[in-house]
Short mmCIF file of C-alpha atoms in Angstrom, two decimals:
data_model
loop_
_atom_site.label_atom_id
_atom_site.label_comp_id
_atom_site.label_asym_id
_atom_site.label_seq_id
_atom_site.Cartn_x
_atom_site.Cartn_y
_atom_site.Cartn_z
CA UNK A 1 14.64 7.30 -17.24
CA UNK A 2 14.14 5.01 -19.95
CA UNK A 3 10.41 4.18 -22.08
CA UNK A 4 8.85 1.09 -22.55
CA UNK A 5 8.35 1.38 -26.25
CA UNK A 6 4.44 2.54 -25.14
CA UNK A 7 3.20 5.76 -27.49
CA UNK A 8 1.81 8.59 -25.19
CA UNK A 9 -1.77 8.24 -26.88
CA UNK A 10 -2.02 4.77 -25.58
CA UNK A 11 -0.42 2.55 -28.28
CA UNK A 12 2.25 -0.01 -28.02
CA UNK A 13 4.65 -1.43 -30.33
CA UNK A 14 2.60 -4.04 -32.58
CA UNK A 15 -0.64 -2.45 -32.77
CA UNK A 16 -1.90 -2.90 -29.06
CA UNK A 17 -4.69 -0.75 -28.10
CA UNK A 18 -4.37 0.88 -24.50
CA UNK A 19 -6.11 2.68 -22.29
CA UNK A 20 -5.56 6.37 -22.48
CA UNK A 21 -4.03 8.00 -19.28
CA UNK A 22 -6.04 10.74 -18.14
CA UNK A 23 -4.09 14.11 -18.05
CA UNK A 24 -2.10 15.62 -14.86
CA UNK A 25 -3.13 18.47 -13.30
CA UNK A 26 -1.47 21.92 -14.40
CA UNK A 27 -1.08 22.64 -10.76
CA UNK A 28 0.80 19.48 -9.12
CA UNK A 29 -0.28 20.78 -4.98
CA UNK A 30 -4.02 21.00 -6.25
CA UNK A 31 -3.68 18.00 -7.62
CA UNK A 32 -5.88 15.25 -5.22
CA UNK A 33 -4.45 12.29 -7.29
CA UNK A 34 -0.87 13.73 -6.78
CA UNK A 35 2.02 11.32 -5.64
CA UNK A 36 2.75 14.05 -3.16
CA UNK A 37 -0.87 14.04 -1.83
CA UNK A 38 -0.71 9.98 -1.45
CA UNK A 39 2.05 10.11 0.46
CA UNK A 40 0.78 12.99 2.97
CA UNK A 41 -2.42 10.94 3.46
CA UNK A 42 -0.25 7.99 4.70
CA UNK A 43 2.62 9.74 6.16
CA UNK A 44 -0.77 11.13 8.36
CA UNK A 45 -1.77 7.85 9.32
CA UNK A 46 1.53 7.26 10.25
CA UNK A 47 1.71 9.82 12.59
CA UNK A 48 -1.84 9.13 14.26
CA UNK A 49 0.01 5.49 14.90
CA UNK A 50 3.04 6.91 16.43
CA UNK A 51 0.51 9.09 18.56
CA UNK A 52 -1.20 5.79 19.63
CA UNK A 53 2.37 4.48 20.17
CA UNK A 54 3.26 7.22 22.84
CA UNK A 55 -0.13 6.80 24.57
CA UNK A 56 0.74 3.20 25.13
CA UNK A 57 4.36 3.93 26.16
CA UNK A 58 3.20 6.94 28.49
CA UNK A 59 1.07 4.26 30.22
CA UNK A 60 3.71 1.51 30.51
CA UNK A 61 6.64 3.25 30.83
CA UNK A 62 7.59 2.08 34.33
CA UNK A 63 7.01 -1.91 33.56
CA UNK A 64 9.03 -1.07 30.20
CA UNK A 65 11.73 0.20 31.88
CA UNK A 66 12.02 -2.61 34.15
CA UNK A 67 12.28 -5.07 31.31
CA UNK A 68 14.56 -3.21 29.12
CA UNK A 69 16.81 -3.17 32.60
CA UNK A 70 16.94 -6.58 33.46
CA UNK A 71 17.55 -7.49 29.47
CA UNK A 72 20.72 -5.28 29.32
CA UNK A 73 22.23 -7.68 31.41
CA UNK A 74 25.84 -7.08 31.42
CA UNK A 75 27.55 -3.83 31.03
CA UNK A 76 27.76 -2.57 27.49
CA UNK A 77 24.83 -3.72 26.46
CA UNK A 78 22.54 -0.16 26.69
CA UNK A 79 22.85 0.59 23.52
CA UNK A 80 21.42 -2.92 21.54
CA UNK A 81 19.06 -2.70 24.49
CA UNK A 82 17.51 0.39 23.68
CA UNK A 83 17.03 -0.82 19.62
CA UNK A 84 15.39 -4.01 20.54
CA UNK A 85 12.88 -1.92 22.81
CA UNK A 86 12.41 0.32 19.58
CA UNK A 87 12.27 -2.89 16.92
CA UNK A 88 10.62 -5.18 19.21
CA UNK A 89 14.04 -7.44 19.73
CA UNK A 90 13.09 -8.58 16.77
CA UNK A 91 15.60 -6.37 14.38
CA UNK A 92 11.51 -4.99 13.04
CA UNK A 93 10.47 -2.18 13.89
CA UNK A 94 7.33 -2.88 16.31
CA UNK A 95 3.83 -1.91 15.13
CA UNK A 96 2.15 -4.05 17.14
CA UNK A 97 -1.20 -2.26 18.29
CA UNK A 98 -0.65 0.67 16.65
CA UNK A 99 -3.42 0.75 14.13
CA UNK A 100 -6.02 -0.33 16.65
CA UNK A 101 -7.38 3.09 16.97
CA UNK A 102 -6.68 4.20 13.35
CA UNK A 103 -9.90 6.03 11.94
CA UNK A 104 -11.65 3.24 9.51
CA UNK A 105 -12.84 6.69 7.60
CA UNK A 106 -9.00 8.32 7.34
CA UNK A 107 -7.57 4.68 6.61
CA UNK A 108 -9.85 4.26 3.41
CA UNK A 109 -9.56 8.34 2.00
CA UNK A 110 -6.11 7.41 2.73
CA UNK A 111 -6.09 3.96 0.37
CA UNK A 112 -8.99 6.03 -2.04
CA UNK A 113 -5.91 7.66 -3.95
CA UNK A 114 -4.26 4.32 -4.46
CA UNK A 115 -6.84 3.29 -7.14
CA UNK A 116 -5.44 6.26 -9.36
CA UNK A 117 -2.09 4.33 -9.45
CA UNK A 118 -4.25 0.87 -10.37
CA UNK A 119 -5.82 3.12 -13.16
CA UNK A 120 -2.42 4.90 -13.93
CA UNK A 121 -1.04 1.46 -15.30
CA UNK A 122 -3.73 -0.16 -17.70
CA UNK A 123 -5.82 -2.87 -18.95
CA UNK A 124 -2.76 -5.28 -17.25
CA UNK A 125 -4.73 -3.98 -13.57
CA UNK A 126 -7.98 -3.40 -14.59
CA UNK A 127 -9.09 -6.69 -12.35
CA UNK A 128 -6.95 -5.93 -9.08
CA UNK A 129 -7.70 -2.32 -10.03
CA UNK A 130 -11.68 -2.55 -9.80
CA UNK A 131 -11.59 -5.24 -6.76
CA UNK A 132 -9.09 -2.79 -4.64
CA UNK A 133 -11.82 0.16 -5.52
CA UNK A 134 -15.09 -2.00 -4.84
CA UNK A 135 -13.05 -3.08 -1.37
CA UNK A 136 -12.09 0.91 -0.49
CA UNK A 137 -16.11 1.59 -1.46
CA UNK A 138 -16.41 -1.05 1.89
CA UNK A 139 -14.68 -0.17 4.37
CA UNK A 140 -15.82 4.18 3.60
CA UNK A 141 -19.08 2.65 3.96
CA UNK A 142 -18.13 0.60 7.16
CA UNK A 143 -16.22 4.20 8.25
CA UNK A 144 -19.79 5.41 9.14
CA UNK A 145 -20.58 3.11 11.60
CA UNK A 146 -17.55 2.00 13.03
CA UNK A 147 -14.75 3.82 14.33
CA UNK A 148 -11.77 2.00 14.08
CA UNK A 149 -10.01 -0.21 12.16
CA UNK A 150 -9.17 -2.33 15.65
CA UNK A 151 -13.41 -2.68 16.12
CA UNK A 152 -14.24 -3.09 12.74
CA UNK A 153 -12.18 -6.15 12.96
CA UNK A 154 -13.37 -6.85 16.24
CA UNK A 155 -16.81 -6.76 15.01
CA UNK A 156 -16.00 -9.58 12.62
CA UNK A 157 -14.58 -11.44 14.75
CA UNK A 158 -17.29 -11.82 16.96
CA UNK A 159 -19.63 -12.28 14.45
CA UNK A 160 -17.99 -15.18 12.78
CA UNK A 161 -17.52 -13.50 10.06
CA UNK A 162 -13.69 -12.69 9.06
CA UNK A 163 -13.60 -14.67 6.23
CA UNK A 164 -17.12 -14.53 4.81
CA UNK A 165 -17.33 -12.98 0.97
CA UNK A 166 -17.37 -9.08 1.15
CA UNK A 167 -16.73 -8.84 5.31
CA UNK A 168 -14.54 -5.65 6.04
CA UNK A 169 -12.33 -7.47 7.42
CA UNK A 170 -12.04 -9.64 4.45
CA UNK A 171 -11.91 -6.70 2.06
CA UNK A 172 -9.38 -4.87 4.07
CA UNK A 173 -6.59 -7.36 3.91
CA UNK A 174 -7.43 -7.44 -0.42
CA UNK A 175 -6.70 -3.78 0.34
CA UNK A 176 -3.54 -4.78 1.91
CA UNK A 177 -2.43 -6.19 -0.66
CA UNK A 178 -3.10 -3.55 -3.27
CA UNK A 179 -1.15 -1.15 -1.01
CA UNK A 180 1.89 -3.90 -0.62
CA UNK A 181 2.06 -4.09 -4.51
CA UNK A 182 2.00 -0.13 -5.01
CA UNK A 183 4.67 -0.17 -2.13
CA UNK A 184 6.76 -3.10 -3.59
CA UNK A 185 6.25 -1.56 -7.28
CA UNK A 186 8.17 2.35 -6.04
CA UNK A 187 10.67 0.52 -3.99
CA UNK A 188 11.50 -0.77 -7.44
CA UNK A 189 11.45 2.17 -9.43
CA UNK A 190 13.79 3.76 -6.57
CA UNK A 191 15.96 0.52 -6.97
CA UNK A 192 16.74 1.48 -10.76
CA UNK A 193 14.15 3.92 -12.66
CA UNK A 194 15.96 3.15 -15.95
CA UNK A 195 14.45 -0.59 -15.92
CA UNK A 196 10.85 -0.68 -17.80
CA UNK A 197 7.91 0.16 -15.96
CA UNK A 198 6.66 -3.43 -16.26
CA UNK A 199 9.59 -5.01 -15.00
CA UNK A 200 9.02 -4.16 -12.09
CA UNK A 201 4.86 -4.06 -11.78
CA UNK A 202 5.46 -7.63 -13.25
CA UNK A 203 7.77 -8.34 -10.25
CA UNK A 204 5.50 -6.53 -7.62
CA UNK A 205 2.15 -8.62 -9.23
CA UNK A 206 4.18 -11.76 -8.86
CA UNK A 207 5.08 -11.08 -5.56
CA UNK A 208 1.60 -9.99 -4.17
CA UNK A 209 -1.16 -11.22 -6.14
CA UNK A 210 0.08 -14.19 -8.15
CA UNK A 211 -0.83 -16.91 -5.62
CA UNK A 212 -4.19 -15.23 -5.50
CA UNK A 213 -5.10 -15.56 -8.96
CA UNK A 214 -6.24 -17.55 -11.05
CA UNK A 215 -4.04 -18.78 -14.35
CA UNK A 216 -6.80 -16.80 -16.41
CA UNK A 217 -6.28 -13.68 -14.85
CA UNK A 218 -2.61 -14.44 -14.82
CA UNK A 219 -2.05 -14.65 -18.57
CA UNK A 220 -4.39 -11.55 -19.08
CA UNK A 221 -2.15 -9.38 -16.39
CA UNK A 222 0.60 -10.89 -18.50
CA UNK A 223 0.28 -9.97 -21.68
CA UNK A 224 -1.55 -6.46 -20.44
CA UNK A 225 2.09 -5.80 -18.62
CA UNK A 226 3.45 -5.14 -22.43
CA UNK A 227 1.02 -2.20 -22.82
CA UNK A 228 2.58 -0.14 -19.66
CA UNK A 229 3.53 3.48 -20.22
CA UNK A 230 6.88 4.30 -19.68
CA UNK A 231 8.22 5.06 -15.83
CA UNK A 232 8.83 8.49 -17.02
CA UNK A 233 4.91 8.76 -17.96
CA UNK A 234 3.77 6.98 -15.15
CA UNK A 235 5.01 9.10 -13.12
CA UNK A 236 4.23 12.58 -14.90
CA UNK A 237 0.91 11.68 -14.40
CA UNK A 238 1.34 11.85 -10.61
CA UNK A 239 2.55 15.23 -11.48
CA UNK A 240 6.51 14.36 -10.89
CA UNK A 241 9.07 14.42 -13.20
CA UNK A 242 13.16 13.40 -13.33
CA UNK A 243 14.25 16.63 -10.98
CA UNK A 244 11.22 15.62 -8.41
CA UNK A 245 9.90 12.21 -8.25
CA UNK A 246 12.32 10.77 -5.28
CA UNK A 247 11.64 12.66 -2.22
CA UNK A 248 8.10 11.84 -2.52
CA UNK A 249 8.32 8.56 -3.91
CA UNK A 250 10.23 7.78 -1.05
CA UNK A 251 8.22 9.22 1.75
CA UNK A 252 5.00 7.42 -0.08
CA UNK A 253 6.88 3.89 0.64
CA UNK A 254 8.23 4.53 4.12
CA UNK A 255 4.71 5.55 5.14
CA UNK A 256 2.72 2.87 3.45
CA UNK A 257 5.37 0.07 4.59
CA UNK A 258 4.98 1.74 7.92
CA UNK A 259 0.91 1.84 7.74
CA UNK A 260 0.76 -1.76 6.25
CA UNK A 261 2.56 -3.67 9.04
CA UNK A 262 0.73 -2.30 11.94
CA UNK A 263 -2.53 -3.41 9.93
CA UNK A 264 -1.08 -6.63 9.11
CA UNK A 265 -0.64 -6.48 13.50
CA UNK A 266 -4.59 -6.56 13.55
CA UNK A 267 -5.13 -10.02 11.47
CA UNK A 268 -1.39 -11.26 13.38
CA UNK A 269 -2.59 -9.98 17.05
CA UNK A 270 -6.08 -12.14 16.16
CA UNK A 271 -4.27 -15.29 15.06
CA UNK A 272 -6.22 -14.80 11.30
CA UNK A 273 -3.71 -14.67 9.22
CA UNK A 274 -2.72 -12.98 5.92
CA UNK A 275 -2.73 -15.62 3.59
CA UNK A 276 -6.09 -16.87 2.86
#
């Protein structure tokens, strides 16, 4: 993979001071900040919603059934049949209610690790970095009294209260989007790990957080995007290296993307939105 021109120590071309990265563990499976253990914590989540997915299916099979019959229509039409029951007939894949009953506690140990990555890349995430930890604090704290993710929301809801300043709610869709930029960022690196490192956090930030900033913060992400470690750093510090960083890079954004729309579901099901 190629560098970024950034000096292990923390120094980039022209003098710019960086933040040091800490060190890797020597042992990559003890590792709690590992790449690997990321994306077993979501690929677990994942799972739990697929659990809640055959509950509801075991329930409504019959009715289900029905419907996917009289949609088939003419013969030959089984097979598209059975994917739009699987997507939704949307071409999707359908996560709606699925992260109703998701543990509030396991979603936020779950999102806990992603603040290594926010760390991992510098002073240019230091802002969405410390607001995506302060928000994980939340909802751990919210964990202890609440269940689920589904009546967490719930609780907000009936409170009036979705869209007051530091509601769970609130903070869990500003975790949302910390785990859509992590997500969009290795989807890039899988796209072409020879590219820069912060070509493709810059085209992650711009695609996430951008709107959501303001042009302060904007320039300082800028100009912070220059002191980025290389990909192959980046991702030695998540204790992978050229021979082993795909499997799990991969598996961390098929369970996040997975995990992320059936919470997006929660705000969608609600008529709240995601952009505000």
């Amino acid at each position: 993979m190629a560098g970024d021109g950034v000096a292990e120590g923390g120094i980039v071309d022209g003098g710019v001071a960086t933040a040091a990265i800490p060190p890797a563990s020597t042992t990559q499976g003890e590792d709690q900040r590992s790449l690997r253990v990321l994306a077993k914590r979501f690929g677990t989540l994942r799972s739990a919603m697929d659990a809640a997915k055959s509950d509801k299916s075991d329930v409504t099979s019959d009715a289900a059934a029905a419907a996917a019959a009289a949609a088939a229509g003419a013969a030959g039409a089984d097979a598209d049949s059975e994917a739009k029951a699987e997507t939704g007939g949307g071409g999707k894949p359908n996560f709606a209610g699925q992260a109703e009953k998701v543990s509030v506690a396991e979603f936020a140990h779950a999102c806990d690790g992603i603040s290594r990555l926010f760390s991992l890349l510098g002073v240019a995430f230091a802002f969405a970095g410390k607001d995506f930890t302060e928000k994980v604090k939340d909802l751990t704290a919210a964990g202890k009294e609440l269940s689920t993710l589904g009546a967490m929301v719930d609780a907000d809801v009936s409170k009036g209260a979705v869209k007051v300043q530091n509601s769970h709610t609130r903070n869990l869709l500003r975790v949302l989007r910390g785990l859509d930029m992590m997500r969009r960022l290795f989807c890039y690196i899988l796209e072409d790990c020879t590219k820069p490192l912060r070509e493709h956090a810059s085209r992650a930030y711009n695609e996430v957080f951008s709107a959501h900033h303001s042009w302060a913060i904007r320039s300082l992400v800028a100009a912070g995007m220059y002191a980025l470690p290389s990909t192959d750093s980046f991702l030695h510090h998540l204790g992978e290296d050229e021979e082993s960083w795909r499997e799990p890079s991969s598996e961390f954004v098929s369970s996040v993307t997975d995990v992320a729309a059936a919470v997006e579901d929660l705000f969608v099901s609600r008529d709240l939105g995601l952009h505000w």
